[in-house]
Coordinates of C-alpha atoms and ligand atoms in Angstrom, one line a residue:
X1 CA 215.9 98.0 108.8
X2 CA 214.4 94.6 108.7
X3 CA 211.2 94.1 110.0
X4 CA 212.1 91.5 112.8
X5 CA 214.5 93.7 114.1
X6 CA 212.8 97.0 113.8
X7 CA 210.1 95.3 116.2
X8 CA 212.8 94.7 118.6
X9 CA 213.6 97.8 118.7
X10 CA 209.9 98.5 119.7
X11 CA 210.0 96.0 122.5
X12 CA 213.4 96.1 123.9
X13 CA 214.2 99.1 125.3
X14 CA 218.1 98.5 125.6
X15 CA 218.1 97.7 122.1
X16 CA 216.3 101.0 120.9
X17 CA 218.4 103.3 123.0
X18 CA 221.6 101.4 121.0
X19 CA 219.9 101.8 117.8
X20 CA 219.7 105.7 118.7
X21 CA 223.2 105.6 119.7
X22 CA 222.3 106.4 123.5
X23 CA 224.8 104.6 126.3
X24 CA 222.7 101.6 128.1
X25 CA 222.8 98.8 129.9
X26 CA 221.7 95.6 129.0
X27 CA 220.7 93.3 132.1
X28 CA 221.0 89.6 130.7
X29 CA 217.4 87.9 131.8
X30 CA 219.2 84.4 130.5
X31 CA 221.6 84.2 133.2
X32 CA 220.9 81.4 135.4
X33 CA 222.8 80.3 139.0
X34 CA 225.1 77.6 137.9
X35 CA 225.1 78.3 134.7
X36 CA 228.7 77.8 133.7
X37 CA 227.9 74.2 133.8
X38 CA 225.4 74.1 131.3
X39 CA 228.1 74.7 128.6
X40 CA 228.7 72.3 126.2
X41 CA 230.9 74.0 123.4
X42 CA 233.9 73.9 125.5
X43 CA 235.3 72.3 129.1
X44 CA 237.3 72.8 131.7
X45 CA 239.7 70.1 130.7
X46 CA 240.2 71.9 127.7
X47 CA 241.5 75.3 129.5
X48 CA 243.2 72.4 131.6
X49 CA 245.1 71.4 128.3
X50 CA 245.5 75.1 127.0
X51 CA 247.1 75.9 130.6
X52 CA 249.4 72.8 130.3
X53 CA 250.5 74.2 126.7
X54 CA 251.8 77.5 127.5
X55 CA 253.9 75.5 130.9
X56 CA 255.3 73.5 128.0
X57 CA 256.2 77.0 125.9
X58 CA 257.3 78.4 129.0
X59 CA 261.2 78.0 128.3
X60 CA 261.3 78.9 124.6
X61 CA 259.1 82.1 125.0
X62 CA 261.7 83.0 128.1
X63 CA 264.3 82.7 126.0
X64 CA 262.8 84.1 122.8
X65 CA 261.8 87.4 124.5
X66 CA 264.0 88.7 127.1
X67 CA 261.3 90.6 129.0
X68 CA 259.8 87.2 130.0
X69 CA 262.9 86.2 132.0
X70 CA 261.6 87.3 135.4
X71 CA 258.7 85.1 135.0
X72 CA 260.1 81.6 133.5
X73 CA 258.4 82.6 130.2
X74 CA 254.9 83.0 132.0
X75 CA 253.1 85.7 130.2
X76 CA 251.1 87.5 132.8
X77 CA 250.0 90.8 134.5
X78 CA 249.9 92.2 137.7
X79 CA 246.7 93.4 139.9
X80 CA 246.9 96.2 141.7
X81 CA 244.3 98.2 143.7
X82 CA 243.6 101.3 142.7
X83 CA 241.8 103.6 145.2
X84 CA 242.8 107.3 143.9
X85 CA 240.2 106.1 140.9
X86 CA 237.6 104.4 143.0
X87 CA 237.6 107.8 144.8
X88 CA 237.6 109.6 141.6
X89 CA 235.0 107.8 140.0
X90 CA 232.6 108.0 143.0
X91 CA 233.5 111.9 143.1
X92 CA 233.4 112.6 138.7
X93 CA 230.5 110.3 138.1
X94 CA 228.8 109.0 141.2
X95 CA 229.6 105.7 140.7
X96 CA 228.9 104.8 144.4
X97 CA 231.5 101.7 144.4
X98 CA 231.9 100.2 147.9
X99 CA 234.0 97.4 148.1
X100 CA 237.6 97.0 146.7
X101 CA 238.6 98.1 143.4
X102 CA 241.5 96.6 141.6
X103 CA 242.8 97.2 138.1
X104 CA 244.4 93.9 135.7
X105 CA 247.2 95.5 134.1
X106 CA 246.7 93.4 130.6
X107 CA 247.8 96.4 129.4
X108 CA 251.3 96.0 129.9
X109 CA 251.8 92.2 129.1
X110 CA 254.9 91.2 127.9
X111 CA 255.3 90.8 124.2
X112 CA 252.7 92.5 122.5
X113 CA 251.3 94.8 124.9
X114 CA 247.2 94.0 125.2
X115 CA 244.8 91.4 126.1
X116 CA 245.5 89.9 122.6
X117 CA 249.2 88.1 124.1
X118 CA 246.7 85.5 126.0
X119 CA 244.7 84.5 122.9
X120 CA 246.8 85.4 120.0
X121 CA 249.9 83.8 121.4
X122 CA 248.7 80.9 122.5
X123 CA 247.2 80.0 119.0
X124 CA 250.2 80.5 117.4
X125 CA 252.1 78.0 120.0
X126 CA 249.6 75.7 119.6
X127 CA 249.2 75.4 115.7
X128 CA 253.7 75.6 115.7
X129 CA 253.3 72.5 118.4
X130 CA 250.8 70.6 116.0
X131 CA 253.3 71.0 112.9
X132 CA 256.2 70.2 114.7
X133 CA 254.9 67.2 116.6
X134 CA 253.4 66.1 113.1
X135 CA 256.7 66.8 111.5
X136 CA 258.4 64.3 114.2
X137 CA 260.3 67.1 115.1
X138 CA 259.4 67.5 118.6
X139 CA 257.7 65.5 121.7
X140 CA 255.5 66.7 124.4
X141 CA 258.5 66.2 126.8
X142 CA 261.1 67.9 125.1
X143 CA 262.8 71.1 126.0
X144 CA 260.6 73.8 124.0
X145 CA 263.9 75.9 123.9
X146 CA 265.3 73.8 121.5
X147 CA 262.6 75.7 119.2
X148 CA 265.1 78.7 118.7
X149 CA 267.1 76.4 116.8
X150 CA 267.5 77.0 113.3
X151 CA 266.0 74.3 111.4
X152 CA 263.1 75.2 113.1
X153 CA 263.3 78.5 111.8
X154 CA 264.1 77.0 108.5
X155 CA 260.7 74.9 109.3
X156 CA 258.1 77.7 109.9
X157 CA 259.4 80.0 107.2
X158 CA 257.9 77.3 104.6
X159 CA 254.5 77.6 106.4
X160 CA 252.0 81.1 106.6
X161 CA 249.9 81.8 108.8
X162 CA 247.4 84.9 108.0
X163 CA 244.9 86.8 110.2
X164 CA 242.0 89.8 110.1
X165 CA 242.7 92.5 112.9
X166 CA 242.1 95.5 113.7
X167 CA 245.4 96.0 115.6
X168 CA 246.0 94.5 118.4
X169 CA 245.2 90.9 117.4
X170 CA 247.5 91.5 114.2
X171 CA 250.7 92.9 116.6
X172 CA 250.0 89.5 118.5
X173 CA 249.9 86.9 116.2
X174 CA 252.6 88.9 113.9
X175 CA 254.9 88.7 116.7
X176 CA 254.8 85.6 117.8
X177 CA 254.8 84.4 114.3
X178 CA 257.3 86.0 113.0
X179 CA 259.6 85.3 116.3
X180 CA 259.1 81.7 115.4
X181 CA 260.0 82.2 111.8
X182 CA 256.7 81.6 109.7
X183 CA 255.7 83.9 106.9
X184 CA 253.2 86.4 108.4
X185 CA 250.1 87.9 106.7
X186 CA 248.2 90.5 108.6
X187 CA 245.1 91.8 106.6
X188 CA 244.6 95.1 108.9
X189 CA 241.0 97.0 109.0
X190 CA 241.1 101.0 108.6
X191 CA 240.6 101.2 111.8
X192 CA 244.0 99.8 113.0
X193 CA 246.4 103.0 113.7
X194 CA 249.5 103.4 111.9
X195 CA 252.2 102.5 114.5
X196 CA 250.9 99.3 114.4
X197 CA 251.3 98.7 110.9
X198 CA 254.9 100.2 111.2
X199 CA 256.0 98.4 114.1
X200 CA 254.7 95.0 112.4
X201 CA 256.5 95.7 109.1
X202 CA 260.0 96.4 111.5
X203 CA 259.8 92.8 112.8
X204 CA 259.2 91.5 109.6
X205 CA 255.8 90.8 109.1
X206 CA 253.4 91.7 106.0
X207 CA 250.7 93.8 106.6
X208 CA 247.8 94.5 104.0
X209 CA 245.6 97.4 104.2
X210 CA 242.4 97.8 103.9
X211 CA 240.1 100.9 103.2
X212 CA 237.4 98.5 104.5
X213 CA 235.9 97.4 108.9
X214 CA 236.9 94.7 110.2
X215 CA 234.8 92.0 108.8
X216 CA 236.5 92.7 105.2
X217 CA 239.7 92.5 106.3
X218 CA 239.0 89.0 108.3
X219 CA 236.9 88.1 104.7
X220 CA 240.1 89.0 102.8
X221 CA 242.5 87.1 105.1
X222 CA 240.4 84.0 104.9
X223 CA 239.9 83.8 101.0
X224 CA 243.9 84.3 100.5
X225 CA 244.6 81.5 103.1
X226 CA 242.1 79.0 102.1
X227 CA 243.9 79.6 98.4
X228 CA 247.4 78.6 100.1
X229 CA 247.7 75.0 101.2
X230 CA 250.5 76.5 103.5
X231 CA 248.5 78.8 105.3
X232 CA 246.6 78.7 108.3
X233 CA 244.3 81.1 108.9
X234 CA 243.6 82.7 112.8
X235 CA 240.2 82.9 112.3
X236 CA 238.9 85.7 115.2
X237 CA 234.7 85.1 114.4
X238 CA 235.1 81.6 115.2
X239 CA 238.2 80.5 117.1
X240 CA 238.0 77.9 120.1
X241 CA 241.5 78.3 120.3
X242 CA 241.8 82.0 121.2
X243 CA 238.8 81.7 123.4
X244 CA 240.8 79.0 125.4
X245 CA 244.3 81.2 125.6
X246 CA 242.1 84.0 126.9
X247 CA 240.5 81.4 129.6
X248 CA 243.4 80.3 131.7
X249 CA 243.3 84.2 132.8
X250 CA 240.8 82.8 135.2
X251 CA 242.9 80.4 137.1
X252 CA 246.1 83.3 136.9
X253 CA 243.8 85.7 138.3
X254 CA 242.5 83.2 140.8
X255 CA 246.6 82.6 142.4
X256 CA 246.8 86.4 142.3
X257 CA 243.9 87.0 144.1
X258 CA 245.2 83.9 147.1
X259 CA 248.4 85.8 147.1
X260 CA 246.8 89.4 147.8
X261 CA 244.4 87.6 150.2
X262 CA 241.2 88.9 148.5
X263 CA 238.5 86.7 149.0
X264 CA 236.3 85.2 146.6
X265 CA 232.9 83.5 148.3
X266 CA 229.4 84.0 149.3
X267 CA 230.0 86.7 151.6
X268 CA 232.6 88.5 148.8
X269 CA 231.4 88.7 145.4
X270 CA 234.2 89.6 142.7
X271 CA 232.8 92.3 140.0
X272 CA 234.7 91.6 136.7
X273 CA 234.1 94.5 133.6
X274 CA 235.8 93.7 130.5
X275 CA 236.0 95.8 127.2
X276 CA 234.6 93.8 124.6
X277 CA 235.0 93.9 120.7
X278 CA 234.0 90.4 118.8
X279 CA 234.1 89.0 122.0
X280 CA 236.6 86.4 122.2
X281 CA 238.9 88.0 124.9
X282 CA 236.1 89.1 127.3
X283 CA 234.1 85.8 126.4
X284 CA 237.4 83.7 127.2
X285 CA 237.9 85.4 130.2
X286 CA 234.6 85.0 131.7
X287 CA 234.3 81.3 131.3
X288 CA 237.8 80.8 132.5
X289 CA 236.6 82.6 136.0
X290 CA 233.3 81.0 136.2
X291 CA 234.6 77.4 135.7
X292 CA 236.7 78.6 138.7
X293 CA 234.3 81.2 140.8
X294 CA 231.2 79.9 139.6
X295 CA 228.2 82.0 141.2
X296 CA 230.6 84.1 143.3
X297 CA 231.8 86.1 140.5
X298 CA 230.1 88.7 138.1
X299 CA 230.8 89.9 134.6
X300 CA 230.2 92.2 132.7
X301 CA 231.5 93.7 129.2
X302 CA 231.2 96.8 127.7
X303 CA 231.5 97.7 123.8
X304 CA 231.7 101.5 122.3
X305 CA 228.1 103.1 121.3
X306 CA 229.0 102.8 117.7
X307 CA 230.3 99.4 117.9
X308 CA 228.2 97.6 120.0
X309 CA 227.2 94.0 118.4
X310 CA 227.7 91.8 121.0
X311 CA 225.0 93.7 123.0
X312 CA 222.3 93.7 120.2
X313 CA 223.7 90.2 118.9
X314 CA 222.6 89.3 122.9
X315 CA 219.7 91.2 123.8
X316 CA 218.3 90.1 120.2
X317 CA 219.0 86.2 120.7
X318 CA 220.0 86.8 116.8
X319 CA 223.7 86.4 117.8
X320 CA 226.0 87.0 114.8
X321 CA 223.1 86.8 112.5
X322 CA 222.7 90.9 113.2
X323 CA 225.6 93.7 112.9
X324 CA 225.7 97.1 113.7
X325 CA 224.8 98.0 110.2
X326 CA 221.7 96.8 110.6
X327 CA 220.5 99.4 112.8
X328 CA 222.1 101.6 110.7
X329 CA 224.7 102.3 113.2
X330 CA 228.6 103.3 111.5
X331 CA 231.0 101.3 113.3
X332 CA 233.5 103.8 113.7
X333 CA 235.2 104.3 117.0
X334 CA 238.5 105.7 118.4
X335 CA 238.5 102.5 120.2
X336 CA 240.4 100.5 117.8
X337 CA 240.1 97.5 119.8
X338 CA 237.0 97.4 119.7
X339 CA 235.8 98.2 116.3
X340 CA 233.6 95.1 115.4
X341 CA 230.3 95.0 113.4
X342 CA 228.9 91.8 114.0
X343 CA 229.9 90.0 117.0
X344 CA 231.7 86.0 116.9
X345 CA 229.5 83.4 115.8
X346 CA 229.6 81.2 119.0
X347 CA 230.8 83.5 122.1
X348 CA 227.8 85.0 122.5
X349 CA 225.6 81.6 122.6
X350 CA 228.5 80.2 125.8
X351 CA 227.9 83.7 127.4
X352 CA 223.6 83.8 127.7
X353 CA 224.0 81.3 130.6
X354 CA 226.9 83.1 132.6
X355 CA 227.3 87.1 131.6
X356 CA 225.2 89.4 133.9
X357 CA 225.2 92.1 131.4
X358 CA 226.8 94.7 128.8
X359 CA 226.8 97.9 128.7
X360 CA 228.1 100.9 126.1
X361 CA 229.8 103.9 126.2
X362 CA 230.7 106.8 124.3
X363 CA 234.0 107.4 122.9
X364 CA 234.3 110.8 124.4
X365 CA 234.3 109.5 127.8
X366 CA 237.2 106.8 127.1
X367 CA 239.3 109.8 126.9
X368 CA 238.1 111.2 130.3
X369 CA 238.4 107.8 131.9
X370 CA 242.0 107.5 130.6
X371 CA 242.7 110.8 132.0
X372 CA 241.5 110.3 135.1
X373 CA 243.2 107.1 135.4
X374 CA 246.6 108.7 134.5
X375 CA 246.3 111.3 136.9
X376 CA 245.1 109.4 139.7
X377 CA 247.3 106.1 139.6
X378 CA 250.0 107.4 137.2
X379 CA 248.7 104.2 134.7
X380 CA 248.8 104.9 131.0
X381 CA 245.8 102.7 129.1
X382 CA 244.8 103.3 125.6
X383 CA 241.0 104.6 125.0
X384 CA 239.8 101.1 124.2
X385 CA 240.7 99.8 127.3
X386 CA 239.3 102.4 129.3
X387 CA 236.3 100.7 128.2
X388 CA 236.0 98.2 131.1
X389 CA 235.2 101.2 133.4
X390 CA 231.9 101.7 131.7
X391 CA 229.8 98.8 133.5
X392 CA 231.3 100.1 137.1
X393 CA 230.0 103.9 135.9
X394 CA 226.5 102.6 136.3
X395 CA 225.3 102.4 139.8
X396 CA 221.5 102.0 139.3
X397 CA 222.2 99.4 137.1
X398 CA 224.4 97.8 139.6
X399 CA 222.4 98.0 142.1
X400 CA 219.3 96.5 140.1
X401 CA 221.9 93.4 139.5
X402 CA 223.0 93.4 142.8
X403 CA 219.2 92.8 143.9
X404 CA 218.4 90.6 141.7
X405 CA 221.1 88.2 143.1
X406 CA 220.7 89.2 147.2
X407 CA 223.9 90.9 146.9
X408 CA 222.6 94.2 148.1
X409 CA 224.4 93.6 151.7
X410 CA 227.5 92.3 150.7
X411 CA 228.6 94.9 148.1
X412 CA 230.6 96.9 151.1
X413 CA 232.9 93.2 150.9
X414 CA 232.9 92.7 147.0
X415 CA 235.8 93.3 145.2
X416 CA 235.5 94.5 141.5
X417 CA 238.3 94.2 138.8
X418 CA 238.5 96.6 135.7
X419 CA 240.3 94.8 132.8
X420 CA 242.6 96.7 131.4
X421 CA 243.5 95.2 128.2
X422 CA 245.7 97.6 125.9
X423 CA 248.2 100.2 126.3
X424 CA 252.0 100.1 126.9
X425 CA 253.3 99.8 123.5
X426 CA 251.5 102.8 122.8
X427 CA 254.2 105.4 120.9
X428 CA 254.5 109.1 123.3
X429 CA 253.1 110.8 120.6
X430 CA 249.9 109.3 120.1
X431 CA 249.6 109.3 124.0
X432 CA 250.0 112.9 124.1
X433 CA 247.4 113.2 121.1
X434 CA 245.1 110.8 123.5
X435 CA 245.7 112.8 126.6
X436 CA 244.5 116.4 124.4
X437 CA 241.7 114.6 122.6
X438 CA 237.7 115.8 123.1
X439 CA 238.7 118.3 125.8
X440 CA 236.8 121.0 124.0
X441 CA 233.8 119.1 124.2
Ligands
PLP1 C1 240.8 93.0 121.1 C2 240.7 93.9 122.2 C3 239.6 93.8 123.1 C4 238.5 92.8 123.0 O1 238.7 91.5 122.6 P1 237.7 90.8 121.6 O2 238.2 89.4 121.5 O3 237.8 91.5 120.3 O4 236.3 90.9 122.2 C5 239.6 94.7 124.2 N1 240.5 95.6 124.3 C6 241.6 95.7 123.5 C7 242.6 96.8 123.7 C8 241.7 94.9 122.4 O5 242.7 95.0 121.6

């Protein structure tokens, strides 16, 4: 281990229990009131404009996918409050939660079935707009239907766009890609699962595989695009532009919570925990509810013991300039979605004002948190997902938070939301291999 680092693990205790592969949780001292608006690397008029692009997508992506007909080509999930796990949880693990707690169903979205169909998508409609306005093919006021057409297809299929994943990401940006008509590269990790990679291939998309993590894959991906002057490259460790797909969440989640008259003020702090792998989704998320919520809500991520770099990249300052490797920790996971070394090179630095904290978990207890969840709502989420539940698990930690803030007498009124972000298009067979898994333990 480096020096530097080996003497933060002498003087900060969160990151020496990581190190030693213990679940902790990681208090964030930078967080400051207000802080949302100390960020300079993105703004709300950019969400504003990212928001205003998937309205003008709306009627293509409606009639592109049928399952986005009920909501005018709106891809979004529904909240729903789930009580039979708040009891659980406060029964299995003493989790203590007072206050409401509600579950976002990212896990079903439309399309391709995780968190990824905010972020993912919405890069892909925003590069196809850019070529196509470029082209003099389309305005800003057109009809985006007239994008099924097929010299549009005719169009894409001369351009390629590539991208690193370990799953999810690739099943987005493969299908939206390949829907549109461009050539699709997916460079896939060895942790993505296999029914991903098939599924891909069955809509036409290429995937390469890799024996290597994640950061290979994305390295691989990268190098062949920057080789092909018709290729653009979806580049996960740096992208603004999946960071602001995964923002306008926050003003989606805002109308949902109006509409299930949940309040969000002072007297009713909202609790958000979000799984978090390079932290783009999570990191998106977060700023897209603060810019709206501001000191009223709370977030908090959570990453798997074994892959838990945006903690140490945090709690170190060091960002992306440390990876799990570093403190000799493997990376390997069950949860696929979160399988990232080293964490993305400028979501960390927009979270140190706004994130109250991360914490990890163990991999054995995804599985128990997905079976509890299944047999207490009858709601099916795959074991990175279950991730989110990991923060709320923590009550002393909680309640340390909760103190430091003066909300120690309004937690009876908060409401707290786990993100579900991964799940439906999960095949019955691996769910009944997920449901058996680590019950010997
Ligand atoms: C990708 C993913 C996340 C986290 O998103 P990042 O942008 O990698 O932090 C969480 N859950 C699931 C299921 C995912 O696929």
């Amino acid at each position: 281990m480096r020096k530097e680092l080996n003497q933060m693990v002498g003087t900060i205790p969160e990151v020496a229990d990581a190190a030693a592969l213990k679940e902790t949780f990681w208090l964030n001292g930078k967080q400051q009131a207000g802080g949302e608006k100390t960020i300079k690397e993105v703004s709300r008029e950019q969400v504003k404009d990212a928001s205003d692009r998937l309205l003008r997508f709306a009627p293509y992506l409606k009639m592109a996918f049928p399952e986005l007909e009920e909501t005018d080509g709106i891809i979004e999930s529904r909240l729903c409050e789930i009580n039979g796990m708040k009891e659980w949880l406060n029964r299995e693990y003493h989790a203590g939660i007072k206050g409401r707690l509600l579950l976002k169903r990212d896990s079903d979205l439309p399309v391709s079935g995780s968190v990824k169909a905010r972020g993912g998508i919405y890069e892909v409609l925003k590069y196809a707009e850019e070529l196509a306005l470029e082209a003099g093919m389309l305005r800003e006021t057109d009809d985006y239907s007239i994008l099924m057409r097929p010299e549009f297809l005719e169009f894409y299929s001369r351009h390629t766009i590539q991208v690193g994943s370990t799953g999810n990401l690739g099943m987005s940006i493969g299908i939206m890609s390949a829907k549109l008509g461009f050539h699709v590269i997916v460079h896939m990790s060895a942790d993505a699962k296999q029914w991903k990679k098939d599924l891909l291939r069955s809509r036409g998309v290429e995937v390469i595989e890799y024996a290597d993590d994640y950061c290979m894959a994305v390295e691989q991906g990268r190098k062949n695009s920057d080789a092909d002057p018709m290729s653009y490259f979806v580049d996960d460790e740096n992208s603004k532009n999946l960071f602001l797909g995964y923002s306008v969440a926050g003003e989606r989640l805002q109308a949902q919570l109006k509409e299930q008259k949940i309040a969000v003020d002072e007297e009713h702090p909202l609790f958000v925990y979000i799984p978090c792998g390079i932290g783009g989704a999570p990191g998106g998320i977060t700023y897209g509810l603060k810019q709206i919520f501001g000191d009223h809500v709370h977030c908090f991520f959570t990453e798997p013991v074994q892959a838990c770099c945006m903690m140490l990249g945090m709690a170190t300052g060091l960002h992306d300039g440390v990876s799990v490797s570093d403190f000799d920790i493997d990376g390997r996971t069950d949860a696929d979605g979160l399988a990232v070394g080293r964490p993305s090179a400028f979501v960390g630095r927009i979270m140190e004002p706004v994130l109250g904290g991360i914490a990890t978990i163990r991999d054995g207890r995804l599985y128990d948190l997905m079976r509890g969840l299944l047999a207490e709502e009858d709601i099916f989420i795959e074991p990175s997902s279950c991730a989110g539940f990991g923060a709320l698990i923590c009550p002393d930690d909680l309640a340390e938070y909760a103190k430091k803030w003066g909300l120690t007498d309004r937690m009876e009124q908060a409401s707290h939301i786990v993100w579900a972000t991964g799940g439906c298009m999960v095949p019955e067979e691996t769910r009944e291999t997920y449901l058996k898994t680590g019950l010997s333990e």
